[in-house]
C-alpha cells in the first residue's frame, strides 16, 4: 500500500515477526487470508489493551483529554489523512502511525477498523482507539468515544461506573467541544442532549440550532439525516 513504506521480507521472517505468513511472489506481497487478518487484529488489540497511555485516556471523559496527546509539531505538519480502507489494509502500520507519530487520523481509522470487525473482536477495543484519537486531536474521536459511552453501554467500559449526572455532564461538554470544532456528529449529539435535557435543562431552541448546524456543516452526511429526523420531532 502507498500509505506507509513497504518492507519486503521473507515469508519465514514474517511468520516470526508478525505472527502471520505472507507469501511473496514476483516481488509483491501476497494476499492476507481472513485467518491471518484475525491474527493481526488479535495482536494489535493486545497491544492496545497493554498500552498505558491509551488506557489512561480510555478511563476518563473525552472532554478532559481532548488534544492532550497531540504533538506540538502537528500544528505545522498535520500529517497524511489516513482512510479506513488504507488502515484496514495494513492494520499494524496503522497502529504504529497512531502511537509512534501521534496521528489522530490513524487512531480514528483504526478505531473504525476494529469497530467494523465486531462482534469478532471486542467493541471495547474501538472505544479505546477513539479515546486515543480524541487525545491526539480528533474531534470525531471525542464524539465517537462519548457516543460509545452513552449509546453503546458496552460491558466492561470503565466509564459506566461513573455517576449518572457526571456522565451527562461529560456528554454535554464533549459534544459542545466537538460541535465547536465543526464535527457534524458532535452537533447532532449536542442537539440531542438539549432536546432531552441531558446535562442541561431541555431547550428545544438550542436543540434545533445544533441540529441545523450539523446539516450546515455537511448536508449529505448521516449525522444530518439523523438531525433532520430529530427536527421533525420538534415541529
PDB file of C-alpha atoms in Angstrom:
ATOM      1  CA  UNK A   1       0.000   0.000   0.000  1.00  0.00           C
ATOM      2  CA  UNK A   2       1.259   3.544  -0.531  1.00  0.00           C
ATOM      3  CA  UNK A   3       0.387   4.931   2.890  1.00  0.00           C
ATOM      4  CA  UNK A   4       3.450   3.622   4.650  1.00  0.00           C
ATOM      5  CA  UNK A   5       6.837   2.336   3.422  1.00  0.00           C
ATOM      6  CA  UNK A   6       6.600  -1.199   2.105  1.00  0.00           C
ATOM      7  CA  UNK A   7       9.167  -3.540   3.660  1.00  0.00           C
ATOM      8  CA  UNK A   8       9.958  -6.675   1.720  1.00  0.00           C
ATOM      9  CA  UNK A   9      10.792  -9.607   3.917  1.00  0.00           C
ATOM     10  CA  UNK A  10      10.962 -13.355   3.579  1.00  0.00           C
ATOM     11  CA  UNK A  11       7.846 -15.311   4.443  1.00  0.00           C
ATOM     12  CA  UNK A  12       9.637 -17.168   7.223  1.00  0.00           C
ATOM     13  CA  UNK A  13      10.758 -13.911   8.845  1.00  0.00           C
ATOM     14  CA  UNK A  14       7.258 -12.529   8.549  1.00  0.00           C
ATOM     15  CA  UNK A  15       5.884 -15.511  10.436  1.00  0.00           C
ATOM     16  CA  UNK A  16       8.327 -14.906  13.267  1.00  0.00           C
ATOM     17  CA  UNK A  17       7.981 -11.126  13.416  1.00  0.00           C
ATOM     18  CA  UNK A  18       4.302 -10.656  12.732  1.00  0.00           C
ATOM     19  CA  UNK A  19       2.583 -13.912  13.546  1.00  0.00           C
ATOM     20  CA  UNK A  20       1.176 -14.203  10.033  1.00  0.00           C
ATOM     21  CA  UNK A  21       2.523 -15.821   6.869  1.00  0.00           C
ATOM     22  CA  UNK A  22       2.986 -13.526   3.909  1.00  0.00           C
ATOM     23  CA  UNK A  23       3.515 -15.127   0.536  1.00  0.00           C
ATOM     24  CA  UNK A  24       5.997 -13.306  -1.673  1.00  0.00           C
ATOM     25  CA  UNK A  25       5.774 -13.728  -5.405  1.00  0.00           C
ATOM     26  CA  UNK A  26       7.103 -11.611  -8.260  1.00  0.00           C
ATOM     27  CA  UNK A  27       8.433  -9.088  -5.745  1.00  0.00           C
ATOM     28  CA  UNK A  28       4.969  -8.267  -4.362  1.00  0.00           C
ATOM     29  CA  UNK A  29       3.367  -9.198  -1.012  1.00  0.00           C
ATOM     30  CA  UNK A  30       0.786 -11.938  -1.223  1.00  0.00           C
ATOM     31  CA  UNK A  31      -2.800 -11.570  -0.102  1.00  0.00           C
ATOM     32  CA  UNK A  32      -3.544 -11.961   3.589  1.00  0.00           C
ATOM     33  CA  UNK A  33      -6.215 -14.523   4.362  1.00  0.00           C
ATOM     34  CA  UNK A  34      -9.094 -13.900   6.745  1.00  0.00           C
ATOM     35  CA  UNK A  35      -7.420 -16.123   9.330  1.00  0.00           C
ATOM     36  CA  UNK A  36      -4.241 -14.059   9.038  1.00  0.00           C
ATOM     37  CA  UNK A  37      -6.272 -10.867   9.381  1.00  0.00           C
ATOM     38  CA  UNK A  38      -7.889 -12.143  12.561  1.00  0.00           C
ATOM     39  CA  UNK A  39      -4.453 -12.923  13.920  1.00  0.00           C
ATOM     40  CA  UNK A  40      -3.288  -9.381  13.183  1.00  0.00           C
ATOM     41  CA  UNK A  41      -6.393  -7.924  14.817  1.00  0.00           C
ATOM     42  CA  UNK A  42      -5.748 -10.001  17.934  1.00  0.00           C
ATOM     43  CA  UNK A  43      -2.132  -8.866  18.110  1.00  0.00           C
ATOM     44  CA  UNK A  44      -2.983  -5.179  17.700  1.00  0.00           C
ATOM     45  CA  UNK A  45      -5.849  -5.454  20.180  1.00  0.00           C
ATOM     46  CA  UNK A  46      -3.452  -6.933  22.746  1.00  0.00           C
ATOM     47  CA  UNK A  47      -1.079  -4.016  22.180  1.00  0.00           C
ATOM     48  CA  UNK A  48      -3.929  -1.546  22.596  1.00  0.00           C
ATOM     49  CA  UNK A  49      -5.021  -3.159  25.856  1.00  0.00           C
ATOM     50  CA  UNK A  50      -1.455  -3.198  27.185  1.00  0.00           C
ATOM     51  CA  UNK A  51      -0.694   0.435  26.311  1.00  0.00           C
ATOM     52  CA  UNK A  52      -0.793   2.601  29.448  1.00  0.00           C
ATOM     53  CA  UNK A  53      -1.282   5.832  27.522  1.00  0.00           C
ATOM     54  CA  UNK A  54      -4.332   4.521  25.677  1.00  0.00           C
ATOM     55  CA  UNK A  55      -5.805   3.085  28.857  1.00  0.00           C
ATOM     56  CA  UNK A  56      -5.369   6.345  30.751  1.00  0.00           C
ATOM     57  CA  UNK A  57      -7.343   8.192  28.067  1.00  0.00           C
ATOM     58  CA  UNK A  58      -9.964   5.465  27.874  1.00  0.00           C
ATOM     59  CA  UNK A  59     -10.862   5.742  31.547  1.00  0.00           C
ATOM     60  CA  UNK A  60     -11.871   9.419  31.608  1.00  0.00           C
ATOM     61  CA  UNK A  61     -14.377  11.741  29.970  1.00  0.00           C
ATOM     62  CA  UNK A  62     -13.298  12.601  26.411  1.00  0.00           C
ATOM     63  CA  UNK A  63     -13.643  16.329  27.103  1.00  0.00           C
ATOM     64  CA  UNK A  64     -10.938  16.026  29.749  1.00  0.00           C
ATOM     65  CA  UNK A  65      -8.301  14.568  27.444  1.00  0.00           C
ATOM     66  CA  UNK A  66      -9.134  16.234  24.100  1.00  0.00           C
ATOM     67  CA  UNK A  67      -5.856  17.228  22.376  1.00  0.00           C
ATOM     68  CA  UNK A  68      -3.874  16.163  25.461  1.00  0.00           C
ATOM     69  CA  UNK A  69      -1.589  13.888  23.431  1.00  0.00           C
ATOM     70  CA  UNK A  70      -1.419  15.988  20.283  1.00  0.00           C
ATOM     71  CA  UNK A  71       2.255  16.569  19.375  1.00  0.00           C
ATOM     72  CA  UNK A  72       3.130  20.270  19.233  1.00  0.00           C
ATOM     73  CA  UNK A  73       4.622  19.854  15.776  1.00  0.00           C
ATOM     74  CA  UNK A  74       1.305  18.619  14.393  1.00  0.00           C
ATOM     75  CA  UNK A  75       0.270  22.266  14.072  1.00  0.00           C
ATOM     76  CA  UNK A  76       2.941  22.696  11.411  1.00  0.00           C
ATOM     77  CA  UNK A  77       2.860  19.186   9.974  1.00  0.00           C
ATOM     78  CA  UNK A  78      -0.702  17.829  10.206  1.00  0.00           C
ATOM     79  CA  UNK A  79       0.269  14.549   8.599  1.00  0.00           C
ATOM     80  CA  UNK A  80      -1.407  12.464   5.959  1.00  0.00           C
ATOM     81  CA  UNK A  81      -5.131  11.853   6.008  1.00  0.00           C
ATOM     82  CA  UNK A  82      -5.483   8.128   6.600  1.00  0.00           C
ATOM     83  CA  UNK A  83      -8.643   6.456   5.343  1.00  0.00           C
ATOM     84  CA  UNK A  84     -10.403   3.491   6.903  1.00  0.00           C
ATOM     85  CA  UNK A  85      -9.617   1.494   3.784  1.00  0.00           C
ATOM     86  CA  UNK A  86      -5.867   2.082   3.884  1.00  0.00           C
ATOM     87  CA  UNK A  87      -5.777   1.410   7.617  1.00  0.00           C
ATOM     88  CA  UNK A  88      -7.639  -1.851   7.113  1.00  0.00           C
ATOM     89  CA  UNK A  89      -5.093  -2.918   4.520  1.00  0.00           C
ATOM     90  CA  UNK A  90      -2.183  -2.611   6.963  1.00  0.00           C
ATOM     91  CA  UNK A  91      -3.523  -2.662  10.496  1.00  0.00           C
ATOM     92  CA  UNK A  92      -0.166  -2.909  12.204  1.00  0.00           C
ATOM     93  CA  UNK A  93       1.285   0.021  10.287  1.00  0.00           C
ATOM     94  CA  UNK A  94      -1.831   2.000  11.123  1.00  0.00           C
ATOM     95  CA  UNK A  95      -1.314   1.298  14.831  1.00  0.00           C
ATOM     96  CA  UNK A  96       2.334   2.337  14.627  1.00  0.00           C
ATOM     97  CA  UNK A  97       1.381   5.580  12.902  1.00  0.00           C
ATOM     98  CA  UNK A  98      -1.237   6.203  15.563  1.00  0.00           C
ATOM     99  CA  UNK A  99       1.110   5.710  18.502  1.00  0.00           C
ATOM    100  CA  UNK A 100       4.600   6.491  17.224  1.00  0.00           C
ATOM    101  CA  UNK A 101       3.679   9.505  15.096  1.00  0.00           C
ATOM    102  CA  UNK A 102       0.807  10.766  17.217  1.00  0.00           C
ATOM    103  CA  UNK A 103      -1.528  10.607  14.229  1.00  0.00           C
ATOM    104  CA  UNK A 104      -5.121  11.278  15.252  1.00  0.00           C
ATOM    105  CA  UNK A 105      -6.254  10.237  11.757  1.00  0.00           C
ATOM    106  CA  UNK A 106      -4.582   6.840  12.124  1.00  0.00           C
ATOM    107  CA  UNK A 107      -6.038   6.300  15.599  1.00  0.00           C
ATOM    108  CA  UNK A 108      -9.515   7.186  14.354  1.00  0.00           C
ATOM    109  CA  UNK A 109      -9.232   4.994  11.255  1.00  0.00           C
ATOM    110  CA  UNK A 110      -8.011   2.088  13.363  1.00  0.00           C
ATOM    111  CA  UNK A 111     -10.920   2.594  15.729  1.00  0.00           C
ATOM    112  CA  UNK A 112     -13.316   2.301  12.809  1.00  0.00           C
ATOM    113  CA  UNK A 113     -11.464  -0.783  11.558  1.00  0.00           C
ATOM    114  CA  UNK A 114     -11.834  -2.514  14.910  1.00  0.00           C
ATOM    115  CA  UNK A 115     -15.445  -1.360  15.179  1.00  0.00           C
ATOM    116  CA  UNK A 116     -16.222  -2.923  11.802  1.00  0.00           C
ATOM    117  CA  UNK A 117     -14.672  -6.188  12.999  1.00  0.00           C
ATOM    118  CA  UNK A 118     -17.232  -6.561  15.823  1.00  0.00           C
ATOM    119  CA  UNK A 119     -18.523  -8.890  17.153  1.00  0.00           C
ATOM    120  CA  UNK A 120     -15.492 -10.984  16.215  1.00  0.00           C
ATOM    121  CA  UNK A 121     -13.408  -8.546  18.249  1.00  0.00           C
ATOM    122  CA  UNK A 122     -14.484  -6.746  21.406  1.00  0.00           C
ATOM    123  CA  UNK A 123     -16.238  -3.386  20.852  1.00  0.00           C
ATOM    124  CA  UNK A 124     -14.144  -2.052  23.739  1.00  0.00           C
ATOM    125  CA  UNK A 125     -11.065  -2.030  21.513  1.00  0.00           C
ATOM    126  CA  UNK A 126     -12.569   0.501  19.123  1.00  0.00           C
ATOM    127  CA  UNK A 127     -13.592   2.645  22.085  1.00  0.00           C
ATOM    128  CA  UNK A 128     -10.006   2.623  23.334  1.00  0.00           C
ATOM    129  CA  UNK A 129      -8.800   3.816  19.926  1.00  0.00           C
ATOM    130  CA  UNK A 130     -11.472   6.515  19.725  1.00  0.00           C
ATOM    131  CA  UNK A 131     -10.289   7.780  23.119  1.00  0.00           C
ATOM    132  CA  UNK A 132      -6.705   7.852  21.860  1.00  0.00           C
ATOM    133  CA  UNK A 133      -7.793   9.644  18.682  1.00  0.00           C
ATOM    134  CA  UNK A 134      -9.557  12.209  20.858  1.00  0.00           C
ATOM    135  CA  UNK A 135      -6.409  12.787  22.904  1.00  0.00           C
ATOM    136  CA  UNK A 136      -4.360  13.068  19.696  1.00  0.00           C
ATOM    137  CA  UNK A 137      -6.612  15.836  18.383  1.00  0.00           C
ATOM    138  CA  UNK A 138      -9.522  14.220  16.542  1.00  0.00           C
ATOM    139  CA  UNK A 139     -12.890  15.789  17.294  1.00  0.00           C
ATOM    140  CA  UNK A 140     -14.510  12.763  15.660  1.00  0.00           C
ATOM    141  CA  UNK A 141     -12.649  10.540  18.086  1.00  0.00           C
ATOM    142  CA  UNK A 142     -14.015  12.529  21.024  1.00  0.00           C
ATOM    143  CA  UNK A 143     -17.555  12.381  19.660  1.00  0.00           C
ATOM    144  CA  UNK A 144     -17.335   8.651  18.987  1.00  0.00           C
ATOM    145  CA  UNK A 145     -15.961   7.922  22.432  1.00  0.00           C
ATOM    146  CA  UNK A 146     -18.680   9.928  24.197  1.00  0.00           C
ATOM    147  CA  UNK A 147     -21.377   8.406  21.990  1.00  0.00           C
ATOM    148  CA  UNK A 148     -19.960   4.967  22.719  1.00  0.00           C
ATOM    149  CA  UNK A 149     -20.284   5.559  26.442  1.00  0.00           C
ATOM    150  CA  UNK A 150     -23.803   6.934  26.109  1.00  0.00           C
ATOM    151  CA  UNK A 151     -25.254   4.652  23.453  1.00  0.00           C
ATOM    152  CA  UNK A 152     -23.020   1.603  23.449  1.00  0.00           C
ATOM    153  CA  UNK A 153     -23.267   0.669  27.113  1.00  0.00           C
ATOM    154  CA  UNK A 154     -20.543  -1.908  26.479  1.00  0.00           C
ATOM    155  CA  UNK A 155     -19.946  -4.283  29.345  1.00  0.00           C
ATOM    156  CA  UNK A 156     -16.538  -3.624  30.856  1.00  0.00           C
ATOM    157  CA  UNK A 157     -16.364   0.046  29.865  1.00  0.00           C
ATOM    158  CA  UNK A 158     -14.845   1.800  32.909  1.00  0.00           C
ATOM    159  CA  UNK A 159     -16.844   4.980  32.308  1.00  0.00           C
ATOM    160  CA  UNK A 160     -20.087   3.153  33.041  1.00  0.00           C
ATOM    161  CA  UNK A 161     -19.055   3.114  36.702  1.00  0.00           C
ATOM    162  CA  UNK A 162     -19.305   6.913  36.881  1.00  0.00           C
ATOM    163  CA  UNK A 163     -22.319   8.632  38.414  1.00  0.00           C
ATOM    164  CA  UNK A 164     -25.141   9.353  36.006  1.00  0.00           C
ATOM    165  CA  UNK A 165     -25.002  13.123  36.464  1.00  0.00           C
ATOM    166  CA  UNK A 166     -21.257  13.084  35.845  1.00  0.00           C
ATOM    167  CA  UNK A 167     -21.782  11.183  32.604  1.00  0.00           C
ATOM    168  CA  UNK A 168     -24.471  13.547  31.396  1.00  0.00           C
ATOM    169  CA  UNK A 169     -22.213  16.495  32.069  1.00  0.00           C
ATOM    170  CA  UNK A 170     -19.416  14.679  30.276  1.00  0.00           C
ATOM    171  CA  UNK A 171     -21.558  14.160  27.187  1.00  0.00           C
ATOM    172  CA  UNK A 172     -22.635  17.802  27.103  1.00  0.00           C
ATOM    173  CA  UNK A 173     -19.074  19.105  27.479  1.00  0.00           C
ATOM    174  CA  UNK A 174     -17.689  16.698  24.901  1.00  0.00           C
ATOM    175  CA  UNK A 175     -20.345  17.344  22.280  1.00  0.00           C
ATOM    176  CA  UNK A 176     -20.092  21.102  22.871  1.00  0.00           C
ATOM    177  CA  UNK A 177     -16.357  20.910  22.271  1.00  0.00           C
ATOM    178  CA  UNK A 178     -16.632  18.824  19.109  1.00  0.00           C
ATOM    179  CA  UNK A 179     -19.537  20.815  17.688  1.00  0.00           C
ATOM    180  CA  UNK A 180     -17.463  23.968  18.176  1.00  0.00           C
ATOM    181  CA  UNK A 181     -14.832  22.220  16.053  1.00  0.00           C
ATOM    182  CA  UNK A 182     -17.457  21.618  13.357  1.00  0.00           C
ATOM    183  CA  UNK A 183     -17.820  17.881  13.819  1.00  0.00           C
ATOM    184  CA  UNK A 184     -21.267  17.076  12.342  1.00  0.00           C
ATOM    185  CA  UNK A 185     -21.997  14.188  14.694  1.00  0.00           C
ATOM    186  CA  UNK A 186     -20.854  16.321  17.617  1.00  0.00           C
ATOM    187  CA  UNK A 187     -23.509  18.909  16.750  1.00  0.00           C
ATOM    188  CA  UNK A 188     -26.181  16.264  16.236  1.00  0.00           C
ATOM    189  CA  UNK A 189     -25.383  14.653  19.576  1.00  0.00           C
ATOM    190  CA  UNK A 190     -25.342  18.073  21.235  1.00  0.00           C
ATOM    191  CA  UNK A 191     -28.773  18.813  19.795  1.00  0.00           C
ATOM    192  CA  UNK A 192     -29.995  15.553  21.241  1.00  0.00           C
ATOM    193  CA  UNK A 193     -28.576  16.460  24.651  1.00  0.00           C
ATOM    194  CA  UNK A 194     -30.578  19.694  24.629  1.00  0.00           C
ATOM    195  CA  UNK A 195     -33.674  18.049  23.218  1.00  0.00           C
ATOM    196  CA  UNK A 196     -33.830  15.549  26.065  1.00  0.00           C
ATOM    197  CA  UNK A 197     -32.290  17.664  28.806  1.00  0.00           C
ATOM    198  CA  UNK A 198     -29.134  15.606  29.138  1.00  0.00           C
ATOM    199  CA  UNK A 199     -26.557  17.522  31.181  1.00  0.00           C
ATOM    200  CA  UNK A 200     -28.521  20.755  30.872  1.00  0.00           C
ATOM    201  CA  UNK A 201     -32.173  21.812  31.040  1.00  0.00           C
ATOM    202  CA  UNK A 202     -34.153  20.773  27.992  1.00  0.00           C
ATOM    203  CA  UNK A 203     -34.070  23.529  25.390  1.00  0.00           C
ATOM    204  CA  UNK A 204     -35.914  22.938  22.132  1.00  0.00           C
ATOM    205  CA  UNK A 205     -34.489  26.101  20.597  1.00  0.00           C
ATOM    206  CA  UNK A 206     -30.917  25.053  21.309  1.00  0.00           C
ATOM    207  CA  UNK A 207     -31.614  21.552  20.064  1.00  0.00           C
ATOM    208  CA  UNK A 208     -32.981  22.933  16.799  1.00  0.00           C
ATOM    209  CA  UNK A 209     -29.993  25.241  16.416  1.00  0.00           C
ATOM    210  CA  UNK A 210     -27.444  22.466  16.785  1.00  0.00           C
ATOM    211  CA  UNK A 211     -29.343  20.043  14.557  1.00  0.00           C
ATOM    212  CA  UNK A 212     -29.388  22.718  11.876  1.00  0.00           C
ATOM    213  CA  UNK A 213     -25.671  23.384  12.374  1.00  0.00           C
ATOM    214  CA  UNK A 214     -24.936  19.707  11.771  1.00  0.00           C
ATOM    215  CA  UNK A 215     -26.609  19.922   8.375  1.00  0.00           C
ATOM    216  CA  UNK A 216     -24.929  23.245   7.623  1.00  0.00           C
ATOM    217  CA  UNK A 217     -21.568  21.545   8.121  1.00  0.00           C
ATOM    218  CA  UNK A 218     -22.464  18.610   5.862  1.00  0.00           C
ATOM    219  CA  UNK A 219     -25.947  18.123   4.443  1.00  0.00           C
ATOM    220  CA  UNK A 220     -25.196  14.770   2.804  1.00  0.00           C
ATOM    221  CA  UNK A 221     -23.749  13.078   5.877  1.00  0.00           C
ATOM    222  CA  UNK A 222     -25.542  10.516   8.095  1.00  0.00           C
ATOM    223  CA  UNK A 223     -25.317  12.945  11.030  1.00  0.00           C
ATOM    224  CA  UNK A 224     -27.525  15.359   9.111  1.00  0.00           C
ATOM    225  CA  UNK A 225     -30.034  12.626   8.245  1.00  0.00           C
ATOM    226  CA  UNK A 226     -30.294  11.803  11.940  1.00  0.00           C
ATOM    227  CA  UNK A 227     -30.608  15.501  12.777  1.00  0.00           C
ATOM    228  CA  UNK A 228     -33.407  16.005  10.245  1.00  0.00           C
ATOM    229  CA  UNK A 229     -35.416  13.207  11.835  1.00  0.00           C
ATOM    230  CA  UNK A 230     -34.993  14.835  15.240  1.00  0.00           C
ATOM    231  CA  UNK A 231     -36.034  18.195  13.838  1.00  0.00           C
ATOM    232  CA  UNK A 232     -39.312  16.639  12.719  1.00  0.00           C
ATOM    233  CA  UNK A 233     -39.924  15.655  16.336  1.00  0.00           C
ATOM    234  CA  UNK A 234     -39.545  19.307  17.346  1.00  0.00           C
ATOM    235  CA  UNK A 235     -42.136  20.595  14.863  1.00  0.00           C
TER     236      UNK A 235
END
